[in-house]
Short mmCIF file of C-alpha atoms and ligand atoms in Angstrom, two decimals:
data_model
loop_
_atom_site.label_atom_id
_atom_site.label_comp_id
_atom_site.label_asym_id
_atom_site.label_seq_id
_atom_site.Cartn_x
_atom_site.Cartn_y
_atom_site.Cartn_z
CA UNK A 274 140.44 135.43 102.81
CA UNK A 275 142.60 133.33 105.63
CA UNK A 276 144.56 131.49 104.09
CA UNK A 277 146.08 128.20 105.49
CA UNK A 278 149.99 128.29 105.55
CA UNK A 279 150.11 124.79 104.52
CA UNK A 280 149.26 123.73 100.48
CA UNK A 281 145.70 122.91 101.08
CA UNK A 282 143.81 120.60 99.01
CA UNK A 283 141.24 122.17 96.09
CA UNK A 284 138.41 120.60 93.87
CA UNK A 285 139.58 120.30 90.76
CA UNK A 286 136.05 122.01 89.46
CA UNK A 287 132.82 122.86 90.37
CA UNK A 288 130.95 119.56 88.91
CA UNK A 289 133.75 117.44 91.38
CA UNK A 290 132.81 119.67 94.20
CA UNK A 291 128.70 119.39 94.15
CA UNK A 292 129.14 115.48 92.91
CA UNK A 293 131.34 114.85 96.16
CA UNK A 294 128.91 117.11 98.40
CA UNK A 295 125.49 115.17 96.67
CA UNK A 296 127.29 111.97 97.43
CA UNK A 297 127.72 112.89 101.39
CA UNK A 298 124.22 114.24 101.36
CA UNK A 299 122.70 110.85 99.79
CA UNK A 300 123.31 107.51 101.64
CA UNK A 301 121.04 105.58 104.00
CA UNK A 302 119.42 108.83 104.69
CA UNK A 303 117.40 108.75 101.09
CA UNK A 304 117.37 105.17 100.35
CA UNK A 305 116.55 103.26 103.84
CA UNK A 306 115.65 106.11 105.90
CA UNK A 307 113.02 108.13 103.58
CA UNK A 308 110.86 105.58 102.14
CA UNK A 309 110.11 103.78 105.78
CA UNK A 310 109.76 106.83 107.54
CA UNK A 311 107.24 107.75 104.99
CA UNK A 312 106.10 104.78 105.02
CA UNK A 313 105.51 105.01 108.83
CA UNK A 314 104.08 108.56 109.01
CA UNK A 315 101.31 108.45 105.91
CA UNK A 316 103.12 109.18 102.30
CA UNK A 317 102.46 112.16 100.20
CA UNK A 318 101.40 114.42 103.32
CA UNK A 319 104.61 113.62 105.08
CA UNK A 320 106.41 114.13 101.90
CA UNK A 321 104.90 117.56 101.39
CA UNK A 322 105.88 118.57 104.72
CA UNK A 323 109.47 117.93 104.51
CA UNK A 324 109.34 119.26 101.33
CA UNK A 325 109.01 122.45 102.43
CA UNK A 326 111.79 122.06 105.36
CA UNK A 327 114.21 121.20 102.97
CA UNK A 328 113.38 124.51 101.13
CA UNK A 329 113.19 126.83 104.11
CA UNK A 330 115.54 125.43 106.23
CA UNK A 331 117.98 122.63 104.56
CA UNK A 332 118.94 124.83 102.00
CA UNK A 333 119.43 127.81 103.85
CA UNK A 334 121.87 126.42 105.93
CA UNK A 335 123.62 124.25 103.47
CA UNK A 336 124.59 127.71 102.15
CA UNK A 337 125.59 129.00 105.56
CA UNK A 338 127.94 125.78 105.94
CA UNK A 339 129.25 125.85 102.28
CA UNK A 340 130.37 129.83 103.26
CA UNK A 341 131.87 129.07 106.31
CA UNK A 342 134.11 126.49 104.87
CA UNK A 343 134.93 127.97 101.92
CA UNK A 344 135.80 131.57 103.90
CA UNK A 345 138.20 130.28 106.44
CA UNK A 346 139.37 127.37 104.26
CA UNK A 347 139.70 125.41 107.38
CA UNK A 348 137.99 122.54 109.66
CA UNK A 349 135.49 123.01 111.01
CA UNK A 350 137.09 123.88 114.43
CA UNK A 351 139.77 125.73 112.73
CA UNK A 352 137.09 127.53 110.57
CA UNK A 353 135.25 129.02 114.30
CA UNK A 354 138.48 129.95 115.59
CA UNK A 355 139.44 131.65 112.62
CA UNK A 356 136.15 134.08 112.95
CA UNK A 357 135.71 134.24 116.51
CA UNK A 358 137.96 134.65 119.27
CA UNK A 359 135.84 132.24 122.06
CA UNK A 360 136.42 128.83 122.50
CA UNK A 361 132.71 128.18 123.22
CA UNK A 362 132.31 128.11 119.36
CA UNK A 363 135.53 126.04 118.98
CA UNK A 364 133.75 123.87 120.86
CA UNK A 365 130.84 123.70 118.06
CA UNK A 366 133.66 122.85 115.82
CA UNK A 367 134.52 120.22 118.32
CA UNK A 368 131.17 118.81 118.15
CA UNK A 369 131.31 118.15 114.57
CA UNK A 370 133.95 116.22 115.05
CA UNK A 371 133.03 114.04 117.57
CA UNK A 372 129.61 113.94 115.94
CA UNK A 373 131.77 112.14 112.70
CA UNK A 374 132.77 109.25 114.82
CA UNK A 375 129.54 108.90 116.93
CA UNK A 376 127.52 108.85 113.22
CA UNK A 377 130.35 106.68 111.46
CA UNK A 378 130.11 104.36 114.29
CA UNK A 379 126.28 103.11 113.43
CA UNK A 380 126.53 104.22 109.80
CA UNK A 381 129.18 101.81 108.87
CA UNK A 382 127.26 98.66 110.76
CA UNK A 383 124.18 99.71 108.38
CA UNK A 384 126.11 99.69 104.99
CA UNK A 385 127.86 96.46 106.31
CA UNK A 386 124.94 94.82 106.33
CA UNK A 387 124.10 96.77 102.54
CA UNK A 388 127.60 95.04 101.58
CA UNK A 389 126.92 91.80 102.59
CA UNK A 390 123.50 91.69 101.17
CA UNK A 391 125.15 92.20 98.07
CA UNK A 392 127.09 88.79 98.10
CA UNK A 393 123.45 87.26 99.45
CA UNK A 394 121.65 88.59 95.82
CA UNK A 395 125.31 87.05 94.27
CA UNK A 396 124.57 83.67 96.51
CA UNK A 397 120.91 83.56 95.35
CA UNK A 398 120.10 83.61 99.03
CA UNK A 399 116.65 85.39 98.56
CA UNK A 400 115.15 82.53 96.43
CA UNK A 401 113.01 80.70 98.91
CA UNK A 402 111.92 83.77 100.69
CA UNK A 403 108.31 83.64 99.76
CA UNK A 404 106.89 84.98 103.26
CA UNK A 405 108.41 88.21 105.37
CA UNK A 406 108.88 86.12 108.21
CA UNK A 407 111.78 83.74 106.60
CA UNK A 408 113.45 86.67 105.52
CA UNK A 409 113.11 88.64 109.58
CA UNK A 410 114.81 85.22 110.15
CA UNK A 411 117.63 85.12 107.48
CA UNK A 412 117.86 88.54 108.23
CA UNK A 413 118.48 88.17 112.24
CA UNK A 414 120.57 84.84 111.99
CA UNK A 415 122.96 87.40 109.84
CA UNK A 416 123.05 89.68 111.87
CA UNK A 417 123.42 87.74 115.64
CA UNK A 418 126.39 86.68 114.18
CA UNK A 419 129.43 88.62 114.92
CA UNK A 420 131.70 87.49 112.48
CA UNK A 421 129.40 88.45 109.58
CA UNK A 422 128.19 91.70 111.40
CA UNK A 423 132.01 93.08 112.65
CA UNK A 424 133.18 91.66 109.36
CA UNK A 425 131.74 93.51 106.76
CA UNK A 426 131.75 96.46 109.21
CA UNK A 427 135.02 96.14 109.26
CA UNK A 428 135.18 95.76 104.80
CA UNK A 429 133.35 98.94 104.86
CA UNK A 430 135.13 101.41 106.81
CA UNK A 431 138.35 99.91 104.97
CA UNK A 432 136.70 101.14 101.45
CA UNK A 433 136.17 104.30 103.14
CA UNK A 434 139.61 104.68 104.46
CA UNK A 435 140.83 103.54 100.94
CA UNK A 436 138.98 106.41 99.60
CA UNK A 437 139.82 109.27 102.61
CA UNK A 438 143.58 108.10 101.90
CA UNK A 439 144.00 109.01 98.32
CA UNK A 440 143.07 112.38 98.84
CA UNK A 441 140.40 115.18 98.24
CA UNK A 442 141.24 115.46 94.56
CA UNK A 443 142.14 112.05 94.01
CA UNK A 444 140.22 110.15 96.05
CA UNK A 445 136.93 112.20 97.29
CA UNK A 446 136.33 113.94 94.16
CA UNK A 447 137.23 110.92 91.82
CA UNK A 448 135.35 108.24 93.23
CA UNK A 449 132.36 110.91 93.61
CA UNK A 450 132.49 111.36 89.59
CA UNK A 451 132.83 107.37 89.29
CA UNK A 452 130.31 106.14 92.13
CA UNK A 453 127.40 109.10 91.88
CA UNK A 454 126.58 108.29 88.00
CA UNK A 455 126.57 104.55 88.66
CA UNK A 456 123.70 105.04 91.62
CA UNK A 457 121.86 107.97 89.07
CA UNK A 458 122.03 104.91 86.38
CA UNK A 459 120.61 102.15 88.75
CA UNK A 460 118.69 104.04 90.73
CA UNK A 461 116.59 104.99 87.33
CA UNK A 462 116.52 101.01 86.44
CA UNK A 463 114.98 100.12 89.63
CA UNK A 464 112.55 102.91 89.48
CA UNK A 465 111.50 101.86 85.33
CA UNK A 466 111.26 98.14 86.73
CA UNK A 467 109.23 99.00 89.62
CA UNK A 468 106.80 101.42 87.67
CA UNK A 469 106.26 98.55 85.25
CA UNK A 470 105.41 96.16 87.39
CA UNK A 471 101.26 95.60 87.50
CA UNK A 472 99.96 97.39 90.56
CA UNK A 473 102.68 99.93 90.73
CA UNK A 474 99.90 102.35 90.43
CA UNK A 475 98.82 101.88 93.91
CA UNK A 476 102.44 102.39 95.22
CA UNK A 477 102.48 105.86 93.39
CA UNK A 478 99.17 106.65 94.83
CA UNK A 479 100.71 106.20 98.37
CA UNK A 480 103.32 108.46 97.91
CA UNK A 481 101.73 111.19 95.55
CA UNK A 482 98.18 111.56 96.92
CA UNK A 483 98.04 112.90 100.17
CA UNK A 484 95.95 111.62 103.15
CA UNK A 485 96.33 115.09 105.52
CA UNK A 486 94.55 112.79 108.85
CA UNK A 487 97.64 110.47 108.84
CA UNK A 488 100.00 113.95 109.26
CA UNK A 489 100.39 114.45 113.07
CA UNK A 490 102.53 117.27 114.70
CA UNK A 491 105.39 114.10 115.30
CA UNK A 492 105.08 113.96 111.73
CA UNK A 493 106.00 117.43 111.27
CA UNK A 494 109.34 117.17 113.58
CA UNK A 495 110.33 114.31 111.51
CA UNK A 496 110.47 115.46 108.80
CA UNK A 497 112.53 118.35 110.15
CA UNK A 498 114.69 116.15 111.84
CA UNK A 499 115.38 114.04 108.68
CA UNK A 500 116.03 117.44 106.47
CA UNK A 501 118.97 117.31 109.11
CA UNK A 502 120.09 114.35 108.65
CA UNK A 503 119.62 113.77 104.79
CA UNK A 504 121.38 117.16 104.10
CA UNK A 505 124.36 116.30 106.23
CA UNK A 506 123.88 119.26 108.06
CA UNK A 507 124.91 120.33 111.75
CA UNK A 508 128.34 118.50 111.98
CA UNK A 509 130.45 120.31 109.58
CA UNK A 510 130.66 117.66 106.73
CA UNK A 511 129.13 120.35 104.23
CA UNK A 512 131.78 122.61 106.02
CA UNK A 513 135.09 120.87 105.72
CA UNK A 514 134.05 119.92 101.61
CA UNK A 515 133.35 123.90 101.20
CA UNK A 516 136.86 124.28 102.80
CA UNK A 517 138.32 122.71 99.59
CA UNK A 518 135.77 125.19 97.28
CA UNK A 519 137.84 128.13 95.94
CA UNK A 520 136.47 131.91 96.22
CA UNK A 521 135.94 131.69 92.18
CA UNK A 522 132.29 129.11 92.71
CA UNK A 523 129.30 130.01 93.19
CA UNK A 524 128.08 129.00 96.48
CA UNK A 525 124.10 129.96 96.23
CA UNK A 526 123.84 127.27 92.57
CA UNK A 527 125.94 124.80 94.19
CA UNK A 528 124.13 124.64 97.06
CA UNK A 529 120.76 124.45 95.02
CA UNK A 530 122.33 121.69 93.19
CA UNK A 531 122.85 119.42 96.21
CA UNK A 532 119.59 119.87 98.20
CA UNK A 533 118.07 119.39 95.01
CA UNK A 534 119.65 115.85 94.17
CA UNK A 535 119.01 114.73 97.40
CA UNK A 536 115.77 115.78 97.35
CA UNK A 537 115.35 113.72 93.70
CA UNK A 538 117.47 110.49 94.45
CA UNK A 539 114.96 109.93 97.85
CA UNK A 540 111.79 110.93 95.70
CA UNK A 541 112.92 108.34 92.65
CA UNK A 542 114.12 105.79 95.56
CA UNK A 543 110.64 106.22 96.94
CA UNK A 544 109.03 105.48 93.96
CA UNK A 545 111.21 102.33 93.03
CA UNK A 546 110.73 100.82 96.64
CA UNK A 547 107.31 101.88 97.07
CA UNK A 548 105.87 100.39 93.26
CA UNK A 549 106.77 96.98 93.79
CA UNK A 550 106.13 96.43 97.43
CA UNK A 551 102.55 97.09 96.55
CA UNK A 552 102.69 95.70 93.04
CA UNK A 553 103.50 92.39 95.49
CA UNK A 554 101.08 92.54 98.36
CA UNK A 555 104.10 93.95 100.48
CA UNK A 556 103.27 96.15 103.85
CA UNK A 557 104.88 99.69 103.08
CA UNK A 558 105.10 100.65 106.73
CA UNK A 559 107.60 98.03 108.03
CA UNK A 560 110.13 100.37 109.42
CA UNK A 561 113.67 100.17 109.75
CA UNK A 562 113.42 96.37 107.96
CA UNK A 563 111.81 97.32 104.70
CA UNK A 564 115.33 97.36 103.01
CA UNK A 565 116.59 94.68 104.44
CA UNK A 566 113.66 92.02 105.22
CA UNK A 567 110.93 93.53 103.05
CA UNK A 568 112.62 93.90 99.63
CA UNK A 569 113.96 90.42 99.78
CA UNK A 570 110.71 89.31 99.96
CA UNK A 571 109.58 91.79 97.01
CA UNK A 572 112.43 90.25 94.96
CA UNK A 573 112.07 86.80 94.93
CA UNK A 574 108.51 87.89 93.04
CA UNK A 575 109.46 90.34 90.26
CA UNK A 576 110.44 88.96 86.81
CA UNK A 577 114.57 89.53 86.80
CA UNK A 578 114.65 90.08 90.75
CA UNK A 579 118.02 88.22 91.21
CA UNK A 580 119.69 90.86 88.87
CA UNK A 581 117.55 93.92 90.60
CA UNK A 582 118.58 91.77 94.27
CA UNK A 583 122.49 92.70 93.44
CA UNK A 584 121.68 96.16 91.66
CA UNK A 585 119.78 97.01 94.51
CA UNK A 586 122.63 96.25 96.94
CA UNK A 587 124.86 97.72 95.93
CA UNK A 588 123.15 101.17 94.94
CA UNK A 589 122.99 101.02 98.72
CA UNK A 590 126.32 100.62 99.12
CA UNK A 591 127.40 103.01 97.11
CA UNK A 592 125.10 105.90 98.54
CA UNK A 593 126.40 104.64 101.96
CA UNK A 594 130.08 104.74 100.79
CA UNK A 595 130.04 108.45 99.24
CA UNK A 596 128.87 109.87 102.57
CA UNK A 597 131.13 107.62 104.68
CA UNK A 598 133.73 109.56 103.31
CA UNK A 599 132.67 112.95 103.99
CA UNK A 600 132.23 111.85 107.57
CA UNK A 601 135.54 110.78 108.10
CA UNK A 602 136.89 113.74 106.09
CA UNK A 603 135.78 115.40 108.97
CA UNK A 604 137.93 114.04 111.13
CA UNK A 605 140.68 113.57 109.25
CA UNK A 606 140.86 117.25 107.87
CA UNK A 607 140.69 118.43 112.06
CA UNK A 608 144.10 116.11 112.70
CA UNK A 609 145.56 117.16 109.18
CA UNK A 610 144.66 121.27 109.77
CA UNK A 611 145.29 121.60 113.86
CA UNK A 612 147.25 118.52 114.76
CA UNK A 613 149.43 118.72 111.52
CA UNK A 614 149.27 115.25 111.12
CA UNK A 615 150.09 113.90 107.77
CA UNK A 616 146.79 112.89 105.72
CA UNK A 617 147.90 109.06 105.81
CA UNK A 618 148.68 108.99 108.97
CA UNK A 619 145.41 110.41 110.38
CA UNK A 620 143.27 107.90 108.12
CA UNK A 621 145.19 104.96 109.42
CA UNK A 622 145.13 105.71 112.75
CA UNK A 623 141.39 107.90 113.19
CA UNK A 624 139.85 105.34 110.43
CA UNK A 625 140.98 102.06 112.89
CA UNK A 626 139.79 104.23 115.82
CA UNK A 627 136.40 105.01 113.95
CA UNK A 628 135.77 101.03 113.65
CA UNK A 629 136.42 99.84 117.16
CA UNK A 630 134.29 102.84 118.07
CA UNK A 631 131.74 100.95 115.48
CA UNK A 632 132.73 97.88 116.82
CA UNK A 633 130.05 97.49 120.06
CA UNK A 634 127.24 98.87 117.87
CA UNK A 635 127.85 95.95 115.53
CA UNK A 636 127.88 93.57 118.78
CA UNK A 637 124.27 95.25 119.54
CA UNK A 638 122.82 92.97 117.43
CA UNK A 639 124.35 89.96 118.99
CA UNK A 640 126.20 89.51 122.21
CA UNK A 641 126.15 93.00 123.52
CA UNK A 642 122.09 93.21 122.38
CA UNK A 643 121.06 93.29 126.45
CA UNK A 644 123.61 95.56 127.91
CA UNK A 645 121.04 99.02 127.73
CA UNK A 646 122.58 102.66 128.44
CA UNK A 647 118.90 104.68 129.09
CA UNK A 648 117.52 101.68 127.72
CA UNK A 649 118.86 101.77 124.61
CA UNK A 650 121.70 99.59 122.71
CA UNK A 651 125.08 100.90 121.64
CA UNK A 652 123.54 101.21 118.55
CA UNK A 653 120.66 103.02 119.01
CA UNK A 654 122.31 105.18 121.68
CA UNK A 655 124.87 106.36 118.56
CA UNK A 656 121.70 107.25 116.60
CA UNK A 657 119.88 108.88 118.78
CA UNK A 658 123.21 110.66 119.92
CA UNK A 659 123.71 112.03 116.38
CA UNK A 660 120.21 112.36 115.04
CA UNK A 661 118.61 113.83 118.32
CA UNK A 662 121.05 115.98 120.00
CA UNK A 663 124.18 116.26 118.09
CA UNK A 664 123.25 117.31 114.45
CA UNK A 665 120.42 119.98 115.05
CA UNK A 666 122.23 121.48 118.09
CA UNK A 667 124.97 121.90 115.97
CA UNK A 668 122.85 123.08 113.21
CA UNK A 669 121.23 125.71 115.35
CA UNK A 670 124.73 127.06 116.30
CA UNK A 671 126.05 127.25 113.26
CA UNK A 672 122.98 129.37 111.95
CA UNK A 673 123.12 131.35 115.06
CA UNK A 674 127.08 132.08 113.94
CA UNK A 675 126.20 132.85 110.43
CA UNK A 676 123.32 135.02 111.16
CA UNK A 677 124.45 136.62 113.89
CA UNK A 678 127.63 136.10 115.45
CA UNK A 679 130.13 136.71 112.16
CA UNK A 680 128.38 139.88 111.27
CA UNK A 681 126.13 139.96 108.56
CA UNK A 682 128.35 142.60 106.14
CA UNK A 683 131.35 139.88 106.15
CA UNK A 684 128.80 137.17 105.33
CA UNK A 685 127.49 138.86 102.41
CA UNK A 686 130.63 139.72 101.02
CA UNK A 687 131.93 136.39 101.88
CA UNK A 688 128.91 135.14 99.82
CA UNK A 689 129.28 137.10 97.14
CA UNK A 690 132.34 136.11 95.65
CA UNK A 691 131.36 133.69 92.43
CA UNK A 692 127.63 134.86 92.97
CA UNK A 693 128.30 138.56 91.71
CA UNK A 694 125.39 138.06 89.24
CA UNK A 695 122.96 136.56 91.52
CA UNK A 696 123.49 139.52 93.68
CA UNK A 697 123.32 142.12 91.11
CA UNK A 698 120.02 140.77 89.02
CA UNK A 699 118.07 138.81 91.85
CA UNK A 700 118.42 140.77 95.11
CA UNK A 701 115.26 139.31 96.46
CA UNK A 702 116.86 135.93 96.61
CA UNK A 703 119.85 137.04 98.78
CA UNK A 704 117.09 138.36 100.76
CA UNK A 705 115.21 135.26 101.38
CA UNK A 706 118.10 133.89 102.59
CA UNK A 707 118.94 136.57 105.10
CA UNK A 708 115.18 135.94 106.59
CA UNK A 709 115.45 132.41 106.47
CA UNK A 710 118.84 132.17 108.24
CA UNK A 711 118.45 134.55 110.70
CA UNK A 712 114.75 133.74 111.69
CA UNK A 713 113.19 130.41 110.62
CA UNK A 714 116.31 128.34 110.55
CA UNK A 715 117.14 129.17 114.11
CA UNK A 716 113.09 128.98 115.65
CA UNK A 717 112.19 125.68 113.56
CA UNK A 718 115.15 123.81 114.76
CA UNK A 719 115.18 124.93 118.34
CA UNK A 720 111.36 123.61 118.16
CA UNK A 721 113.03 120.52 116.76
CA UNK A 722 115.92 120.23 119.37
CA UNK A 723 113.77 120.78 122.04
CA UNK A 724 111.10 118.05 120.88
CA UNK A 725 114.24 115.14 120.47
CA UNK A 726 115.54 115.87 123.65
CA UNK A 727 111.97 115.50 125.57
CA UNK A 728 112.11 119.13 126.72
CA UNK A 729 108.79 119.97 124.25
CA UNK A 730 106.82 117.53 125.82
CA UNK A 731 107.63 118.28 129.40
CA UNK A 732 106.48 122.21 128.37
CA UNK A 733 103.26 120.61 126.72
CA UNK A 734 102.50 119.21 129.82
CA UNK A 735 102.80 121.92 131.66
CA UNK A 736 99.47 123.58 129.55
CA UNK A 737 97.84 120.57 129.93
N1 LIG B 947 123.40 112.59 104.64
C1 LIG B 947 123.73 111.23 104.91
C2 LIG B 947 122.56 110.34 104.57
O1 LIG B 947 121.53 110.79 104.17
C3 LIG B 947 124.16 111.02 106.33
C4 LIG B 947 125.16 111.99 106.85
C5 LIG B 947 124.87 112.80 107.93
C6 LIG B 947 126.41 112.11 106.22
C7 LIG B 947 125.79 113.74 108.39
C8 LIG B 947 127.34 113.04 106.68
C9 LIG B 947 127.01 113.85 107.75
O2 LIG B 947 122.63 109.14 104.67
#
């Protein structure tokens, strides 16, 4: 194994390690993301569908990330240039990290507005709201004003920085093993209250009984697309926290462990959302403001809704806060690794950097809201940067590296370490994952790529 000549950093255990990477992998992704674009693209067929990307594809290269992290021990531009003697896949490195700012950028104006919707459920603010419209109102009054939208911004990326500061050990993997129970524990309440609310039923219908007409090939590429995104895959976040896994874990049940709490948080999130906007005459395909001017709406009429307003909130928060982190990890562990910058140093300076890079998607909502690059806001350019083009380009690299650039013998060996058993007794799974890796993974997410960046449709045309 390379090692680094500096002490680096470990997990103090397995259980820190899979808590820290479960916490990247949920945030906004599972809890504002999932349910609306389910919501949006027909329920239980959609669901079905990405399903079965997560299996074939999310997990496959959550492994391949997880191994090269853990082999070189390094970021992940440090981890390329450890294996491979071109720049070009440097560059992929390079990616990632510029990927952590452009995603931390839009992500932290999101779970600002998740913060300061948990002093609104505190204020009682939600009380009047008995028609979606006054809450789109509260909602954009909020956030057309700067000081409230830069402001808790600004609170956010400061908890995050907090965090990033104290360490992998002490801050990563602690506040993982704190923050992740609290959102299992609330997460469950919400989901009992909304399930025992009277017309839950219908909500579960929606998202467990599958109408196969609503599911169109967009549908499909969506749901690939979000696999991405939910997994934190394609920018080296799953990377840089298998950098501080030691050669002793098993990489294969980890790995299974993560997809499969993300995979459970967005399914239970689905079903506390989705129960009581239909147990109160709610519309379930709102969009990007069902969290934010939907659910307000939904609380004011549930018995206890001021207590679920702030639980709510803050479960947000949380999930928003444990993936924060492993995006500016990212960054950080680049300057700490290749720059040799001290830890604090590179959170103070790259986490102050991160937020006035944040700072004109926050003003996209207000006084920056006309000024259009391709027609698009600051904000939604940073999305679309991210989700579109930065995450599964960089995904399909890094599975073309694993599968075929670092030579498959190394990988295997690589992988084997801590998985001696499930190579020994279950060769068929090590198998599966060589396929999946080396032929799916790559295929599926060019399809993907191609389709975000416009390129399918043009070639579509072309037959037509
Ligand atoms: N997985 C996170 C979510 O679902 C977002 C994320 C993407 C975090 C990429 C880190 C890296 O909200």
């Amino acid at each position: 194994m390379i090692q680094n000549s500096n002490a680096r950093e470990q997990w103090g255990s397995k259980i820190g390690f899979v808590l820290a990477a479960s916490g990247s992998a949920i945030g906004l992704g599972n809890i504002w993301k999932f349910p609306y674009i389910a919501g949006e693209n027909g329920g239980a067929a959609f669901i079905f569908v990405y399903l079965i990307c997560i299996a074939i594809i999310g997990l496959p290269v959550v492994v391949g990330e997880v191994l090269l992290g853990r082999t070189t021990q390094r970021n992940p531009v440090g981890a390329f240039r450890a294996l491979s003697k071109s720049k070009i896949w440097a560059s992929v490195g390079g990616m990632g990290v510029i990927a952590g700012f452009v995603i931390l950028s839009f992500y932290a104006v999101v779970a600002g507005w998740s913060t300061g919707y948990i002093i609104e459920s505190i204020r009682g603010s939600f009380f009047n709201f008995d028609e979606t419209l006054t809450s789109e109102v509260y909602f954009n009054s909020l956030t057309s004003n700067v000081y409230w939208n830069v402001g808790f911004m600004m609170l956010f990326m400061a908890l995050t920085m907090g965090i990033v500061y104290a360490g992998v050990q002490k801050g990563i993997e602690r506040g993982s093993k704190i923050m992740m129970p609290i959102l299992i524990v609330i997460l469950l309440i919400l989901m009992i209250r909304g399930m025992t609310l009277s017309g839950a039923e219908e909500g579960l219908a929606f998202l467990f009984n599958p109408e196969w007409d609503k599911l169109t090939g967009q549908s499909v590429l969506v749901a690939l697309g979000h696999a991405f995104f939910t997994l934190s895959l394609g920018m080296g976040a799953m990377m840089t926290y298998g950098s501080y896994m030691s050669s002793k874990d098993n990489i294969l049940s980890s790995s299974v462990w993560i997809v499969f709490l993300d995979t459970l948080i967005a399914l239970i999130a689905g079903i506390a959302i989705f129960t009581s906007v239909f147990a109160t005459g709610q519309n379930p395909a709102a969009g990007p403001g069902l969290i934010f001017q939907t659910l307000p709406v939904v609380f004011t009429k549930v018995p206890g809704g001021f207590i679920f307003s702030i639980l709510f909130f803050l479960l947000l928060t949380i999930a928003a806060l444990t993936s924060a982190i492993s995006l500016l990890e990212v960054v950080i562990s680049y300057f700490v690794d290749e720059k040799k910058w001290k830890r604090h140093r590179a959170v103070l300076v790259m986490g102050f950097f991160a937020f006035l890079i944040g700072v004109p998607s926050a003003l996209s909502f207000n006084i920056l809201a006309d000024v259009k690059l391709f027609g698009l806001t600051f904000f939604d350019t940073a999305d679309f940067v991210a989700s579109n083009i930065l995450l599964p380009l960089g995904g399909l690299l890094i599975s073309i590296f694993v599968a075929w650039v670092w030579g498959f013998d190394k990988v295997l060996v690589e992988l084997k370490k801590g998985a001696e058993k499930v190579f020994d007794e279950s060769p068929f799974i090590i198998n599966a994952w060589k396929m999946f890796i080396k032929y799916f993974a790559p295929v599926l997410i060019s399809i993907v790529f191609l389709h975000s960046i416009g390129v399918l449709g043009l070639i579509l045309d072309l037959f037509n």
